[in-house]
Coordinates of C-alpha atoms in Angstrom, one line a residue:
M1 CA 38.8 -43.1 -7.9
R2 CA 36.1 -40.6 -8.5
T3 CA 34.5 -38.3 -5.8
A4 CA 31.2 -36.5 -6.1
D5 CA 28.1 -35.6 -4.1
V6 CA 24.6 -36.9 -4.2
R7 CA 21.6 -34.9 -3.2
L8 CA 18.8 -36.6 -1.2
P9 CA 15.1 -35.7 -1.7
D10 CA 15.2 -33.5 1.4
G11 CA 18.1 -31.5 0.0
T12 CA 20.8 -33.0 2.1
S13 CA 24.1 -33.5 0.2
L14 CA 26.3 -36.5 0.8
P15 CA 29.8 -37.0 -0.6
Y16 CA 30.9 -40.4 -1.9
A17 CA 33.9 -42.0 -3.5
E18 CA 33.5 -44.4 -6.4
Q19 CA 35.8 -46.7 -8.4
G20 CA 35.6 -49.7 -10.7
A21 CA 33.3 -50.7 -13.6
V22 CA 29.9 -49.2 -13.7
S23 CA 28.3 -52.4 -14.9
G24 CA 27.6 -55.6 -12.9
L25 CA 27.3 -55.9 -9.1
S26 CA 27.8 -52.7 -7.1
V27 CA 29.2 -52.6 -3.5
V28 CA 28.1 -49.8 -1.2
L29 CA 30.4 -49.2 1.8
L30 CA 29.0 -47.7 5.1
H31 CA 31.3 -46.2 7.7
A32 CA 30.8 -46.2 11.5
V33 CA 29.7 -43.2 13.6
G34 CA 32.3 -40.4 13.6
E35 CA 34.0 -41.4 10.4
S36 CA 33.5 -40.7 6.7
W37 CA 34.0 -42.6 3.4
R38 CA 37.8 -42.3 4.1
S39 CA 37.6 -45.1 6.6
W40 CA 37.3 -47.4 3.6
G41 CA 40.2 -45.8 1.7
R42 CA 42.8 -48.4 2.5
L43 CA 40.4 -51.2 1.5
L44 CA 39.5 -49.6 -1.8
A45 CA 43.1 -50.0 -3.0
H46 CA 42.7 -53.8 -2.8
L47 CA 39.5 -54.1 -4.8
P48 CA 39.5 -55.4 -8.4
A49 CA 38.7 -53.0 -11.3
D50 CA 35.7 -55.0 -12.3
L51 CA 33.9 -54.4 -9.0
R52 CA 32.0 -51.1 -8.7
A53 CA 32.5 -49.8 -5.2
V54 CA 30.8 -46.7 -3.7
A55 CA 32.0 -45.5 -0.3
L56 CA 29.4 -43.1 1.1
T57 CA 29.7 -40.4 3.7
Q58 CA 26.6 -40.4 5.8
R59 CA 24.5 -37.5 6.9
G60 CA 26.2 -35.2 9.4
H61 CA 29.7 -36.7 8.9
G62 CA 32.8 -35.5 7.0
D63 CA 31.9 -33.1 4.3
A64 CA 28.2 -34.1 4.2
D65 CA 25.5 -31.6 5.1
K66 CA 24.7 -31.5 8.8
P67 CA 21.0 -30.8 9.3
V68 CA 19.4 -30.7 12.7
G69 CA 17.5 -34.0 12.4
G70 CA 17.4 -37.3 10.5
Y71 CA 19.8 -39.4 12.7
R72 CA 17.6 -42.3 13.7
L73 CA 18.7 -45.7 12.4
A74 CA 15.6 -45.8 10.1
D75 CA 16.6 -42.4 8.8
A76 CA 20.1 -43.6 8.0
A77 CA 18.7 -46.6 6.2
A78 CA 16.3 -44.3 4.2
D79 CA 19.3 -42.2 3.2
V80 CA 21.1 -45.2 1.8
V81 CA 18.1 -46.2 -0.3
A82 CA 17.8 -42.7 -1.6
V83 CA 21.4 -42.8 -2.6
L84 CA 20.8 -46.1 -4.4
D85 CA 18.0 -44.5 -6.3
A86 CA 19.9 -41.3 -7.1
L87 CA 22.9 -43.3 -8.5
D88 CA 20.6 -45.9 -10.2
L89 CA 22.4 -48.8 -8.4
G90 CA 19.5 -51.2 -8.1
S91 CA 20.2 -54.1 -5.8
V92 CA 23.7 -54.0 -4.2
L93 CA 26.1 -55.7 -1.9
L94 CA 26.1 -53.7 1.3
A95 CA 29.2 -53.7 3.6
G96 CA 29.1 -51.9 6.9
T97 CA 31.7 -51.5 9.6
S98 CA 30.8 -51.3 13.3
S99 CA 27.6 -49.2 13.5
G100 CA 27.6 -49.0 9.7
G101 CA 26.7 -52.6 9.8
L102 CA 23.6 -51.8 11.8
V103 CA 22.6 -49.4 9.0
A104 CA 23.2 -52.1 6.5
Q105 CA 21.0 -54.6 8.5
Q106 CA 18.2 -52.0 8.7
V107 CA 18.3 -51.5 4.9
A108 CA 18.2 -55.3 4.4
V109 CA 15.2 -55.6 6.7
E110 CA 13.2 -52.7 5.3
H111 CA 14.2 -52.9 1.6
P112 CA 15.1 -56.6 1.0
H113 CA 14.8 -56.1 -2.8
R114 CA 17.7 -53.6 -2.7
V115 CA 20.2 -55.9 -1.0
R116 CA 21.9 -58.8 -2.7
G117 CA 24.3 -59.5 0.1
L118 CA 25.6 -58.2 3.4
L119 CA 29.2 -58.0 4.8
L120 CA 29.1 -57.0 8.5
V121 CA 32.5 -56.0 9.7
G122 CA 32.8 -55.9 13.5
S123 CA 29.1 -55.1 13.5
P124 CA 26.7 -55.4 16.5
R125 CA 23.3 -57.0 16.4
G126 CA 22.2 -53.9 18.3
L127 CA 23.7 -51.6 21.0
R128 CA 21.3 -52.2 23.8
G129 CA 23.0 -54.0 26.7
I130 CA 26.5 -53.7 25.2
P131 CA 28.9 -51.9 27.6
A132 CA 29.8 -48.6 26.0
P133 CA 33.2 -46.8 26.1
A134 CA 33.3 -43.7 28.2
W135 CA 33.3 -41.4 25.1
V136 CA 29.8 -42.6 24.2
H137 CA 28.5 -41.2 27.5
D138 CA 30.5 -38.1 27.0
A139 CA 28.8 -37.4 23.7
G140 CA 25.6 -36.3 25.4
A141 CA 27.4 -33.3 27.0
L142 CA 29.3 -32.1 24.0
T143 CA 29.2 -28.5 22.9
D144 CA 30.7 -26.9 19.8
P145 CA 33.4 -26.8 18.7
V146 CA 33.8 -30.5 19.5
P147 CA 37.3 -30.9 21.1
A148 CA 39.9 -32.9 19.3
S149 CA 40.4 -34.8 22.6
F150 CA 36.9 -36.2 22.4
A151 CA 37.5 -37.3 18.7
R152 CA 40.8 -38.9 19.7
A153 CA 39.1 -40.7 22.6
S154 CA 36.5 -42.1 20.2
V155 CA 39.3 -43.5 18.0
E156 CA 41.7 -44.7 20.6
A157 CA 39.2 -46.3 23.0
F158 CA 39.3 -49.6 21.0
A159 CA 42.2 -52.0 21.7
T160 CA 43.9 -53.2 18.5
G161 CA 45.7 -56.5 17.8
R162 CA 48.2 -54.8 15.5
P163 CA 49.5 -51.3 15.0
L164 CA 47.6 -48.8 12.8
P165 CA 49.3 -46.4 10.4
A166 CA 49.7 -43.1 12.2
D167 CA 48.5 -41.0 9.3
F168 CA 45.3 -43.1 9.0
V169 CA 44.6 -42.6 12.7
E170 CA 45.0 -38.9 12.4
Q171 CA 42.6 -38.9 9.4
M172 CA 40.0 -40.7 11.6
V173 CA 40.5 -38.2 14.5
E174 CA 40.1 -35.3 12.0
D175 CA 36.8 -36.9 10.8
G176 CA 35.6 -37.0 14.4
T177 CA 36.1 -33.3 14.9
R178 CA 34.0 -32.6 11.8
L179 CA 30.8 -33.7 13.4
P180 CA 29.1 -30.9 15.4
A181 CA 27.8 -31.7 18.8
H182 CA 24.2 -32.1 17.7
V183 CA 25.2 -34.8 15.2
W184 CA 27.2 -36.7 17.7
R185 CA 24.2 -36.6 20.1
G186 CA 21.7 -37.4 17.4
V187 CA 23.6 -40.4 15.9
M188 CA 24.3 -41.9 19.3
H189 CA 20.7 -41.5 20.5
G190 CA 19.5 -43.0 17.2
L191 CA 21.7 -46.0 17.5
L192 CA 21.1 -46.6 21.2
D193 CA 17.4 -46.2 21.0
A194 CA 17.0 -48.5 17.9
D195 CA 15.7 -52.0 18.1
P196 CA 18.1 -54.6 16.7
P197 CA 17.1 -54.9 13.0
T198 CA 17.0 -58.7 13.2
E199 CA 14.3 -58.4 15.9
T200 CA 12.0 -56.2 13.7
G201 CA 12.2 -58.2 10.4
R202 CA 14.0 -60.9 8.4
I203 CA 17.2 -60.6 6.5
A204 CA 17.1 -62.9 3.5
A205 CA 20.3 -61.8 1.7
P206 CA 23.5 -63.9 1.9
T207 CA 25.4 -62.6 4.9
V208 CA 28.9 -62.9 6.2
A209 CA 30.0 -61.4 9.6
L210 CA 33.7 -60.7 10.2
W211 CA 34.7 -60.5 13.9
G212 CA 38.0 -60.0 15.7
D213 CA 38.6 -62.4 18.5
R214 CA 40.2 -59.6 20.6
D215 CA 37.1 -57.4 20.3
E216 CA 36.5 -56.0 23.8
V217 CA 33.2 -54.5 22.8
L218 CA 31.4 -57.3 21.0
T219 CA 31.6 -60.7 22.5
R220 CA 31.7 -64.0 20.6
A221 CA 28.3 -64.8 22.1
E222 CA 26.9 -61.6 20.7
Q223 CA 28.3 -62.4 17.3
D224 CA 26.8 -65.9 17.4
R225 CA 23.4 -64.3 18.2
L226 CA 23.7 -62.0 15.2
V227 CA 24.6 -64.8 12.9
S228 CA 22.0 -67.2 14.2
A229 CA 19.4 -64.5 13.6
V230 CA 20.1 -64.4 9.9
P231 CA 19.3 -67.6 8.0
G232 CA 22.3 -69.1 6.3
A233 CA 24.7 -66.4 7.7
R234 CA 28.3 -67.4 8.5
L235 CA 30.9 -66.0 10.9
V236 CA 34.5 -65.5 9.9
V237 CA 36.8 -65.0 12.9
Y238 CA 39.9 -62.8 12.5
E239 CA 42.4 -64.1 15.1
G240 CA 44.5 -61.5 16.9
T241 CA 42.2 -58.6 15.7
G242 CA 40.2 -56.2 17.8
H243 CA 36.9 -54.4 17.2
L244 CA 38.4 -52.2 14.4
V245 CA 38.5 -55.1 11.9
L246 CA 38.4 -52.9 8.9
W247 CA 41.2 -50.6 10.2
E248 CA 43.5 -53.5 11.2
E249 CA 42.9 -55.8 8.2
P250 CA 41.8 -53.8 5.1
E251 CA 43.4 -56.2 2.7
R252 CA 41.8 -59.3 4.2
V253 CA 38.4 -57.6 4.5
A254 CA 38.7 -56.7 0.8
A255 CA 39.4 -60.3 0.0
D256 CA 36.3 -61.5 2.0
L257 CA 34.2 -58.8 0.3
V258 CA 35.3 -59.9 -3.2
A259 CA 34.7 -63.5 -2.3
L260 CA 31.1 -62.7 -1.2
A261 CA 30.6 -60.7 -4.4
R262 CA 31.8 -63.6 -6.6
E263 CA 29.6 -66.0 -4.6
I264 CA 26.6 -63.8 -5.3
L265 CA 27.4 -63.5 -9.0
S266 CA 27.9 -67.2 -9.4
G267 CA 24.7 -68.1 -7.5

């Protein structure tokens, strides 16, 4: 695995981790709010060497620069396209977990020629009307330094169907403390204020949605609405899994990601 930074046109620096062959189809991995590229670390270990994978840390998160603005959903999508340009990635398979799936959908709507496929991992169609955990409301009152108790609440608010490695959980809590208060507020406002991407445009790329049937945030009906809004999309149900599909089932998610990549390459 290689780690480096990419600089956006506005000067913002974003870290990323990369592995695999530099030729062929590339996969770009987008984390959820409060995380970093490290949320994909356990999945990366299960990807084949012939698949190029780039796990990106988004603006304001982890070791990325933390400017005052640029946290709307459209801004996040523009950042992804700028990274594709900077790394000369062309058209890619985008995978997004939770709110990262919203960013992936926005890229697919606004820049369809840059997206060969979508893997949406426990991803909402949009956040409007979805009951939010208490920590989401608490984000509006945050001040610096962001307390570890808030970061832990943002991690532990989601019920899981199987235990998570303790060291991985602590990594995710640490990631949460690295967002200053203005980033937490900016990202959450950006997500909550955004129209669902599938209501603003059309997604034409082959799309697979992964959903845990113990998800207490996203209902099956909501996932069905997401899938029905994307022509040809299909839903894969992970039985006994909660909202944190990537965290609970990194090896299985990797297998579904590889299967979609092979399908795209063979098509």
